[in-house]
Amino acid sequence: MRNYYKYLLILPGVLFLTIFMLVPIGMTIISTFFPNEAAADTSNYASLFRDSYFLEILWTTLRVSILTTIICMVLGFPAAYFIARMSAKMKAVLLILTIFPLLTSPVVRSFSWMVIIGRNGLVNEALMGIGIIQEPLEILYTPTAVIIGLVHLFLPLTIITLVGVMESIESDLLTAAASLGASRIGVFAKVVLPLCVPGLVIGGILVFVGSFTAYTTPALLGGQQRVLSTLLYQNANTLNDWHMASILAAIMIVVTLIVITCMNLLANKLNPRR
Amino acid sequence: MSLFTLQDVTVAYQKQAILQDFNLSIGEGELVSLLGPSGCGKTTTLRLIAGFLQSKQGKFLFREKDYTKVPVNKRNFGFVFQNYALFPHMTVFDNVAFGLRQRKVSKASIKDRVLRVLDIVSLKGFEERFPAALSGGQKQRVAIARALVIEPDLLLFDEPLSNLDANLRVNMRVEIRRIQQELGITTVYVSHDQEECFSISDKVAIMNKGIIEQLSDPATIYRQPKTKFVADFIGFKNFIQFDSRRQESDGIAATVQGITLYVQQQDNTAGLVGAIRPDDLRLYALDAAPMTVENAVQGKVLISTYLGRSYQYEVQTSIGRFTVNDDAAAAPLANGQDIVLEIPKKQIVLVD
Amino acid sequence: MREKHIGLGIFTFLVFVFLLGPLLIISVTSFEQGTVLKFPPESFSLDWYKNIFEVSGFLETFKVSIYLSLAGNLLALLIGIPAAYALNRFDFKGKALLEGIFVSPIIIPGIVLGFTFLRFFITYYQLPIYAGLFIGHTVIMLPFIIRVVSSSLANFDFSIEEAAVSLGASRIGTFFKVVLPNIKSGIIAGVLIAFLESFNNVDISVFMTGPGVSTLPIEMLTYVQNYFDPTIAALSVVLMIITALFMFFVERLLGLSYFTKR
């Protein structure tokens, strides 16, 4: 009796997600191989990967995501290290200050950067005011603006993930390393850093995948500069080219799944605690 | 007459049998302990009786009715958990009243019965407290009260004292015994603590690998273990594997490697393993041994350890190694010293 | 290890300036009287806050967003609590696969979900647009509900459930009398987190809005793309206050460790 009871509890959720998510996603991917309800056909993909417009957008998306990931790591790791070593009270305050932007609407956060880096924004006003530049800098509606916005979007996630990992490093380990003669830098390099590697990898996946597929930030800060997600939206809603939109969706899913699988394997492999 | 019987019960977990053709029968009003090392199946047996587990085969008869398929909530057995399992969101009163409310007892009667049972477990005045504000001992009293208040047909304890500190454990077990005797409730009690089981039980079942090795009153188990496992479990540290035994007029003569030891008359008619407690052996320096030594064996001290009240010696003899506790050690024996070991014939128990 | 490292401290401070500065700046500019966003503001007024109510659409879509989050939450709870309970209480064949299915709405890119929802719910399943929005939002809320409820259940001692059954309670009765009251705070926190997730969602909603049907984030997105005045700054402040309140309650209910544990 127990047996079917437990499946009964889980059935509604599985059914719901199957009907409303798994089937639509699966059908979307399958449909990309049947452009004219005829035989299977991969020529769409082939011609897409010869299309220079698409390749340029793909390259921009990849470049933006990779740079965002690197910048998040470079800014996030030291900050997380600092936060993790604070007293409990101070740590709580800093974490709250990190989590707050994380929970704030992405529209609000992208908008705030439009105010700052826009043509008449704060940065240009200030720079022109003190006479460093005569003409306003064109930052908004460039890939740079998108990177700034995405770093702002994903840095909190990076920091809290890394703080979580660093907190799980027992302080006895650090004391032990120091008592065995390691210097402060030695403790960091030989103990803290290796134990943080899985966290860095996981944080990295989250930021990369998030940036690769983010919509709001490039839509607001990228202007005419398309990335994959805005291209997908344009094809689906403006151009009504659902076949192209489906192909783009399939590419995004495949890339996401490949990256997540690879990085999961990597995180396990690099985990020194095994 | 027995209150309940487990008949040829088999319980398996992931294809591995925990209990196989298991039988147990307990009489009305008795307190029976299931005692054994972890993994011996004692908790499984208890959970089977409670109804938390279903047996693959076999029957559970209660007052001669087939209870095998009766669900837990229809059994009217009280269960006391190792970790108390109090409802953290309810006061002591509500915890204890829970079972009565399930039985749709009237409000006035609930109040009356809860207060009465709280009095029995000496927790009067604690009604409005929440479990988080109670000590471990108090929590256990609430758990007992909660199980008692439904006037259960059977009371089941799953290692109830193992989370308490040593002093409290002794007090609580006295308390449990008192309550059980006052109310005359048939009780099954699981523990891995030998002293605890012996001190409160009418009968103890020593379990090992899913079978009951011996079910007797504590004194019998203590004096006359039936099997080597039971003897080992209750502190017979020394075992002699005899080659043969023969009946003599005033006892048994058992032979090992050509040496014959005399053993007093036994109930066990076939056992060839002699079991002796370390406390029951005596040790003499070779040059200071008295004239008459029962079952004397010569040997050498290997290791001597000071235990405070006594010395413990590991000695090597021609018939094996022995552990001896010697509390009369005015002049302790040194490592390597030649000794005579006395194995008093009254103290040898022959087991299977 | 507690000695302060000045350089690291300054670096961290600058990181926080980067994170919070922009939010602070739009908060301040929202009180500017003029029609251009200025920092520091040259005058003080609450005109733009009043304007939130005058721009047609904001109040309307604010309500839509709230109804959507509430309705989605309700369905996600109805589906998610039993699933989370079963996953934590019992052993399953293929448990990892089931858990994978339940977190997949987080892993699959939102924009992809949005597009497939448009294509299937509206075109293929022929659902009304509000129904499509409702189901789409439920899908993305479900993993959060399951995750938070699961972490509450992970701390729940299931022997308490056995105690209740041994005292005569039925299986269902036990769930409502003993399990639910003890995971209440986890459920409330899950609802709050899922609410924010839905309330702030762009990726799903952007595909399922059009003339007459919109959510607040989409309305804001459209407004920002067409106008550039402090109304959005004022609205942002309102949203940030709501966010801060939600964060406060989640912290109260679960502690900060909810956010740092992964």
CSV table of N, CA and C in Angstrom, one decimal, chain A residues 100 104-105 107-109 111-112, chain C residues 23 26-31 37 46-63 65-66 199-200 215-224 229-243:
chain,number,residue,atom,x,y,z
A,100,PHE,N,20.4,41.6,-1.1
A,100,PHE,CA,19.3,42.6,-1.5
A,100,PHE,C,19.3,42.8,-3.0
A,104,THR,N,16.4,42.0,-6.1
A,104,THR,CA,15.7,43.1,-6.7
A,104,THR,C,15.5,42.8,-8.2
A,105,SER,N,14.4,43.4,-8.7
A,105,SER,CA,14.0,43.1,-10.1
A,105,SER,C,15.1,43.4,-11.1
A,107,VAL,N,14.8,44.3,-14.0
A,107,VAL,CA,14.5,45.5,-14.8
A,107,VAL,C,15.0,46.8,-14.0
A,108,VAL,N,14.8,46.8,-12.7
A,108,VAL,CA,15.2,47.9,-11.9
A,108,VAL,C,16.7,48.0,-12.0
A,109,ARG,N,17.4,46.9,-11.9
A,109,ARG,CA,18.9,46.9,-11.9
A,109,ARG,C,19.5,47.4,-13.2
A,111,PHE,N,17.9,49.2,-15.4
A,111,PHE,CA,17.5,50.6,-15.5
A,111,PHE,C,18.5,51.5,-14.8
A,112,SER,N,18.9,51.1,-13.6
A,112,SER,CA,19.8,52.0,-12.8
A,112,SER,C,21.1,52.2,-13.6
C,23,LEU,N,21.7,51.4,-7.3
C,23,LEU,CA,20.3,51.4,-6.7
C,23,LEU,C,20.1,52.6,-5.8
C,26,ILE,N,19.4,55.7,-8.2
C,26,ILE,CA,18.1,55.9,-8.8
C,26,ILE,C,17.1,56.2,-7.6
C,27,SER,N,17.4,55.7,-6.4
C,27,SER,CA,16.5,56.1,-5.3
C,27,SER,C,16.5,57.6,-5.1
C,28,VAL,N,17.7,58.2,-5.1
C,28,VAL,CA,17.8,59.6,-4.9
C,28,VAL,C,17.2,60.4,-6.1
C,29,THR,N,17.5,60.0,-7.3
C,29,THR,CA,16.9,60.7,-8.5
C,29,THR,C,15.4,60.7,-8.5
C,30,SER,N,14.8,59.7,-7.9
C,30,SER,CA,13.3,59.6,-7.9
C,30,SER,C,12.7,60.8,-7.3
C,31,PHE,N,13.4,61.5,-6.5
C,31,PHE,CA,12.8,62.7,-5.8
C,31,PHE,C,13.0,64.0,-6.6
C,37,LEU,N,16.5,62.8,-15.4
C,37,LEU,CA,17.1,62.2,-14.3
C,37,LEU,C,18.4,62.9,-14.0
C,46,LEU,N,7.7,64.7,-4.7
C,46,LEU,CA,7.1,63.4,-4.8
C,46,LEU,C,6.3,63.2,-6.0
C,47,ASP,N,6.4,64.2,-7.0
C,47,ASP,CA,5.6,64.2,-8.2
C,47,ASP,C,5.7,62.9,-8.9
C,48,TRP,N,6.9,62.3,-9.0
C,48,TRP,CA,7.0,61.1,-9.9
C,48,TRP,C,6.4,59.9,-9.2
C,49,TYR,N,6.3,60.0,-7.9
C,49,TYR,CA,5.6,58.9,-7.2
C,49,TYR,C,4.1,58.9,-7.5
C,50,LYS,N,3.6,60.2,-7.6
C,50,LYS,CA,2.2,60.4,-7.9
C,50,LYS,C,2.0,59.9,-9.4
C,51,ASN,N,3.0,60.1,-10.2
C,51,ASN,CA,2.9,59.8,-11.6
C,51,ASN,C,2.8,58.3,-11.8
C,52,ILE,N,3.3,57.5,-10.9
C,52,ILE,CA,3.1,56.0,-11.0
C,52,ILE,C,1.7,55.7,-11.2
C,53,PHE,N,0.8,56.4,-10.4
C,53,PHE,CA,-0.6,56.0,-10.4
C,53,PHE,C,-1.3,56.7,-11.6
C,54,GLU,N,-0.6,57.7,-12.2
C,54,GLU,CA,-1.3,58.4,-13.4
C,54,GLU,C,-0.9,57.7,-14.7
C,55,VAL,N,0.3,57.2,-14.8
C,55,VAL,CA,0.6,56.5,-16.0
C,55,VAL,C,-0.3,55.3,-16.1
C,56,SER,N,-1.1,55.2,-17.2
C,56,SER,CA,-2.0,54.1,-17.2
C,56,SER,C,-1.2,52.8,-17.4
C,57,GLY,N,-1.6,51.8,-16.7
C,57,GLY,CA,-0.9,50.5,-16.9
C,57,GLY,C,-0.1,50.1,-15.7
C,58,PHE,N,0.6,51.0,-15.0
C,58,PHE,CA,1.4,50.5,-13.9
C,58,PHE,C,0.5,49.9,-12.8
C,59,LEU,N,-0.5,50.6,-12.4
C,59,LEU,CA,-1.4,50.1,-11.3
C,59,LEU,C,-2.0,48.8,-11.7
C,60,GLU,N,-2.5,48.8,-13.0
C,60,GLU,CA,-3.2,47.7,-13.5
C,60,GLU,C,-2.3,46.5,-13.5
C,61,THR,N,-1.1,46.6,-14.1
C,61,THR,CA,-0.2,45.5,-14.3
C,61,THR,C,0.4,45.1,-12.9
C,62,PHE,N,0.5,46.0,-12.0
C,62,PHE,CA,0.9,45.7,-10.6
C,62,PHE,C,0.0,44.6,-10.1
C,63,LYS,N,-1.3,44.9,-10.3
C,63,LYS,CA,-2.3,44.0,-9.8
C,63,LYS,C,-2.2,42.6,-10.5
C,65,SER,N,0.4,41.3,-11.8
C,65,SER,CA,1.6,40.6,-11.3
C,65,SER,C,1.3,39.9,-9.9
C,66,ILE,N,0.6,40.7,-9.1
C,66,ILE,CA,0.3,40.1,-7.7
C,66,ILE,C,-0.6,38.9,-7.8
C,199,PHE,N,7.1,37.5,-9.5
C,199,PHE,CA,6.8,39.0,-9.5
C,199,PHE,C,7.8,39.7,-10.4
C,200,ASN,N,9.1,39.3,-10.3
C,200,ASN,CA,10.1,40.0,-11.1
C,200,ASN,C,10.3,39.4,-12.4
C,215,THR,N,2.3,42.3,-17.5
C,215,THR,CA,2.7,42.3,-16.1
C,215,THR,C,3.5,43.5,-15.8
C,216,LEU,N,3.8,43.8,-14.5
C,216,LEU,CA,4.5,45.0,-14.2
C,216,LEU,C,5.9,45.1,-14.8
C,217,PRO,N,6.7,44.0,-14.7
C,217,PRO,CA,8.1,44.1,-15.2
C,217,PRO,C,8.0,44.4,-16.7
C,218,ILE,N,7.1,43.8,-17.4
C,218,ILE,CA,7.0,44.0,-18.9
C,218,ILE,C,6.6,45.5,-19.2
C,219,GLU,N,5.6,45.9,-18.4
C,219,GLU,CA,5.2,47.3,-18.6
C,219,GLU,C,6.3,48.3,-18.3
C,220,MET,N,7.1,48.0,-17.3
C,220,MET,CA,8.3,48.8,-17.0
C,220,MET,C,9.3,48.8,-18.1
C,221,LEU,N,9.5,47.6,-18.6
C,221,LEU,CA,10.5,47.4,-19.7
C,221,LEU,C,10.1,48.2,-20.9
C,222,THR,N,8.8,48.1,-21.3
C,222,THR,CA,8.3,48.9,-22.4
C,222,THR,C,8.4,50.4,-22.2
C,223,TYR,N,8.1,50.8,-21.0
C,223,TYR,CA,8.1,52.2,-20.6
C,223,TYR,C,9.5,52.8,-20.8
C,224,VAL,N,10.5,52.0,-20.2
C,224,VAL,CA,11.9,52.4,-20.2
C,224,VAL,C,12.4,52.6,-21.6
C,229,ASP,N,12.1,59.2,-17.9
C,229,ASP,CA,11.9,60.1,-16.8
C,229,ASP,C,11.9,59.4,-15.5
C,230,PRO,N,11.9,60.2,-14.4
C,230,PRO,CA,12.1,59.5,-13.1
C,230,PRO,C,10.9,58.7,-12.6
C,231,THR,N,9.8,58.5,-13.4
C,231,THR,CA,8.7,57.6,-12.9
C,231,THR,C,9.2,56.2,-12.6
C,232,ILE,N,10.1,55.7,-13.5
C,232,ILE,CA,10.6,54.4,-13.3
C,232,ILE,C,11.4,54.3,-12.0
C,233,ALA,N,12.2,55.4,-11.8
C,233,ALA,CA,13.0,55.5,-10.6
C,233,ALA,C,12.2,55.4,-9.4
C,234,ALA,N,11.0,56.1,-9.4
C,234,ALA,CA,10.1,56.1,-8.3
C,234,ALA,C,9.5,54.7,-8.1
C,235,LEU,N,9.1,54.1,-9.2
C,235,LEU,CA,8.5,52.8,-9.1
C,235,LEU,C,9.6,51.8,-8.6
C,236,SER,N,10.8,52.0,-9.0
C,236,SER,CA,11.9,51.1,-8.6
C,236,SER,C,12.1,51.2,-7.0
C,237,VAL,N,11.9,52.4,-6.5
C,237,VAL,CA,12.1,52.5,-5.1
C,237,VAL,C,11.0,51.7,-4.4
C,238,VAL,N,9.7,51.8,-4.9
C,238,VAL,CA,8.6,51.1,-4.3
C,238,VAL,C,8.9,49.6,-4.4
C,239,LEU,N,9.4,49.1,-5.5
C,239,LEU,CA,9.7,47.7,-5.6
C,239,LEU,C,10.9,47.3,-4.7
C,240,MET,N,11.9,48.2,-4.5
C,240,MET,CA,13.0,47.8,-3.6
C,240,MET,C,12.5,47.7,-2.2
C,241,ILE,N,11.5,48.6,-1.8
C,241,ILE,CA,11.0,48.5,-0.5
C,241,ILE,C,10.3,47.1,-0.3
C,242,ILE,N,9.5,46.7,-1.3
C,242,ILE,CA,8.8,45.4,-1.2
C,242,ILE,C,9.9,44.3,-1.1
C,243,THR,N,10.9,44.4,-1.9
C,243,THR,CA,12.0,43.4,-1.9
C,243,THR,C,12.6,43.3,-0.5
